[in-house]
Amino acid sequence: MELSKEVVAQYFHLPIAEAAKQLNVSLTVLQRSCRYMGFQHWPHRKLNSLDLLISNLEAENRGATVDDYTKVIITRLKEERRRVQENPDYKLAPSTNKLRQRNFKARYKTRKNLILVLATPIEATPLQGINPTNNLDSEKMDGDYASDNDRRE
């Protein structure tokens, strides 16, 4: 099977190992063919990042009217995605890299806050589990923290 840029480009959306399986060639053969065709890096992660960025921008404005600035950004991102599809070694614009980084940080903060909210019980105080003082009916707890030497005396 002859590997051409057009054939290989159809599999850029997959990880390189999966693309090699789909093309029915070994990973090494695919990598060498890509180097021979002139591109050094497999663009799967870059394309996924751009797709995620586009979908996040579209999802933020779903149900609301999209302003012109957001439309311009989405159009520019789709154009960059097309360029990466044509040339995997295409360097993204610095503004796109900044937008990717801001989006990643915003998603990280959202996940972090969500985990903190889910992990913190609402009714519990920090020391309630360690030192239960609201057990008025109980006598001295068995297995208290006295050492063995204190008990022998």
CSV table of C-alpha atoms in Angstrom, one decimal:
chain,number,residue,atom,x,y,z
A,1,MET,CA,0.0,0.0,0.0
A,2,GLU,CA,1.4,3.4,-1.0
A,3,LEU,CA,1.2,6.0,1.7
A,4,SER,CA,0.5,9.4,0.4
A,5,LYS,CA,-0.2,12.7,2.2
A,6,GLU,CA,-3.8,12.5,1.2
A,7,VAL,CA,-4.2,9.0,2.6
A,8,VAL,CA,-2.3,9.6,5.8
A,9,ALA,CA,-4.1,12.9,6.4
A,10,GLN,CA,-7.4,11.1,6.7
A,11,TYR,CA,-6.1,9.5,9.9
A,12,PHE,CA,-4.7,12.6,11.6
A,13,HIS,CA,-7.7,12.6,14.0
A,14,LEU,CA,-6.5,9.3,15.5
A,15,PRO,CA,-3.4,8.6,17.7
A,16,ILE,CA,-0.5,7.5,15.6
A,17,ALA,CA,-0.6,3.9,16.8
A,18,GLU,CA,-4.3,3.6,16.0
A,19,ALA,CA,-3.7,5.2,12.6
A,20,ALA,CA,-0.9,2.6,11.9
A,21,LYS,CA,-3.4,-0.2,12.7
A,22,GLN,CA,-6.1,1.3,10.5
A,23,LEU,CA,-3.6,1.7,7.6
A,24,ASN,CA,-2.4,-1.8,8.2
A,25,VAL,CA,1.3,-0.8,8.6
A,26,SER,CA,3.7,-0.9,11.5
A,27,LEU,CA,4.2,2.2,13.6
A,28,THR,CA,7.8,2.6,12.5
A,29,VAL,CA,6.8,2.4,8.8
A,30,LEU,CA,4.2,5.1,9.3
A,31,GLN,CA,6.6,7.3,11.2
A,32,ARG,CA,9.3,6.9,8.5
A,33,SER,CA,6.7,7.7,5.8
A,34,CYS,CA,5.7,10.8,7.6
A,35,ARG,CA,9.3,12.0,7.9
A,36,TYR,CA,9.8,11.3,4.2
A,37,MET,CA,6.7,13.3,3.4
A,38,GLY,CA,8.1,16.2,5.3
A,39,PHE,CA,6.3,16.4,8.6
A,40,GLN,CA,7.9,15.7,11.9
A,41,HIS,CA,5.0,15.6,14.3
A,42,TRP,CA,1.8,13.7,14.3
A,43,PRO,CA,-1.0,16.3,14.7
A,44,HIS,CA,-3.6,14.3,16.7
A,45,ARG,CA,-3.2,16.2,19.9
A,46,LYS,CA,-3.0,19.6,18.3
A,47,LEU,CA,-6.2,18.9,16.3
A,48,ASN,CA,-8.0,17.6,19.4
A,49,SER,CA,-6.9,20.7,21.3
A,50,LEU,CA,-8.3,22.9,18.6
A,51,ASP,CA,-11.5,20.9,18.4
A,52,LEU,CA,-12.0,21.1,22.1
A,53,LEU,CA,-11.4,24.9,22.1
A,54,ILE,CA,-13.9,25.4,19.3
A,55,SER,CA,-16.5,23.3,21.0
A,56,ASN,CA,-16.0,25.1,24.3
A,57,LEU,CA,-16.4,28.5,22.6
A,58,GLU,CA,-19.6,27.3,20.9
A,59,ALA,CA,-20.9,25.7,24.1
A,60,GLU,CA,-20.4,28.8,26.1
A,61,ASN,CA,-22.7,30.7,23.7
A,62,ARG,CA,-25.3,28.0,23.1
A,63,GLY,CA,-28.7,29.4,23.6
A,64,ALA,CA,-27.5,33.0,23.5
A,65,THR,CA,-26.6,35.1,20.5
A,66,VAL,CA,-22.9,34.9,19.7
A,67,ASP,CA,-21.2,38.2,19.5
A,68,ASP,CA,-19.1,39.1,16.5
A,69,TYR,CA,-15.8,38.8,18.4
A,70,THR,CA,-16.5,35.2,19.3
A,71,LYS,CA,-17.5,34.4,15.7
A,72,VAL,CA,-14.2,35.8,14.5
A,73,ILE,CA,-12.3,33.7,17.0
A,74,ILE,CA,-14.2,30.5,16.1
A,75,THR,CA,-13.6,31.2,12.4
A,76,ARG,CA,-9.9,31.8,13.0
A,77,LEU,CA,-9.6,28.6,15.0
A,78,LYS,CA,-11.3,26.6,12.3
A,79,GLU,CA,-8.9,28.1,9.7
A,80,GLU,CA,-6.0,27.1,11.9
A,81,ARG,CA,-7.4,23.6,12.2
A,82,ARG,CA,-7.6,23.4,8.4
A,83,ARG,CA,-4.0,24.5,8.1
A,84,VAL,CA,-2.8,21.9,10.7
A,85,GLN,CA,-4.7,19.3,8.7
A,86,GLU,CA,-2.9,20.3,5.5
A,87,ASN,CA,0.5,20.8,7.2
A,88,PRO,CA,1.0,19.0,10.6
A,89,ASP,CA,4.1,21.1,11.4
A,90,TYR,CA,2.1,24.3,11.1
A,91,LYS,CA,2.9,26.5,14.1
A,92,LEU,CA,-0.2,28.0,15.8
A,93,ALA,CA,-0.4,31.7,16.3
A,94,PRO,CA,0.7,33.0,19.7
A,95,SER,CA,-2.9,34.3,20.3
A,96,THR,CA,-4.2,30.8,19.8
A,97,ASN,CA,-1.7,29.4,22.2
A,98,LYS,CA,-2.7,31.9,24.8
A,99,LEU,CA,-6.3,31.1,24.2
A,100,ARG,CA,-5.6,27.4,24.6
A,101,GLN,CA,-3.7,28.0,27.9
A,102,ARG,CA,-6.5,30.2,29.3
A,103,ASN,CA,-9.1,27.6,28.4
A,104,PHE,CA,-7.0,24.9,30.0
A,105,LYS,CA,-6.6,26.9,33.2
A,106,ALA,CA,-10.3,27.7,33.3
A,107,ARG,CA,-11.3,24.0,32.9
A,108,TYR,CA,-8.7,23.1,35.6
A,109,LYS,CA,-10.1,25.6,38.1
A,110,THR,CA,-13.6,24.4,37.4
A,111,ARG,CA,-12.7,20.8,38.0
A,112,LYS,CA,-10.7,21.7,41.1
A,113,ASN,CA,-13.6,23.7,42.6
A,114,LEU,CA,-16.0,20.9,41.7
A,115,ILE,CA,-13.8,18.3,43.5
A,116,LEU,CA,-13.5,20.5,46.5
A,117,VAL,CA,-17.2,21.1,46.7
A,118,LEU,CA,-18.0,17.3,46.4
A,119,ALA,CA,-15.3,16.3,48.9
A,120,THR,CA,-16.3,18.7,51.7
A,121,PRO,CA,-19.2,17.5,53.8
A,122,ILE,CA,-21.6,20.3,54.5
A,123,GLU,CA,-22.6,19.4,58.1
A,124,ALA,CA,-19.3,18.2,59.4
A,125,THR,CA,-16.7,20.3,61.2
A,126,PRO,CA,-13.1,19.5,60.6
A,127,LEU,CA,-12.5,17.8,64.0
A,128,GLN,CA,-15.8,16.1,64.5
A,129,GLY,CA,-14.7,12.8,63.2
A,130,ILE,CA,-11.5,12.8,65.3
A,131,ASN,CA,-12.9,14.1,68.6
A,132,PRO,CA,-16.6,13.3,68.9
A,133,THR,CA,-17.7,15.5,71.8
A,134,ASN,CA,-21.4,15.3,71.2
A,135,ASN,CA,-21.7,11.8,72.6
A,136,LEU,CA,-23.4,12.8,75.9
A,137,ASP,CA,-24.9,9.4,76.6
A,138,SER,CA,-21.7,7.4,76.4
A,139,GLU,CA,-19.3,6.8,79.2
A,140,LYS,CA,-15.5,6.7,78.7
A,141,MET,CA,-14.8,5.3,75.3
A,142,ASP,CA,-13.2,1.9,75.1
A,143,GLY,CA,-9.8,2.0,73.5
A,144,ASP,CA,-9.0,5.5,74.5
A,145,TYR,CA,-5.6,7.0,73.8
A,146,ALA,CA,-4.0,6.2,77.1
A,147,SER,CA,-0.8,4.2,76.8
A,148,ASP,CA,-0.3,0.6,78.1
A,149,ASN,CA,1.9,1.9,80.9
A,150,ASP,CA,-0.9,4.3,82.2
A,151,ARG,CA,-3.3,1.4,82.4
A,152,ARG,CA,-1.0,-0.8,84.5
A,153,GLU,CA,-0.6,1.7,87.2
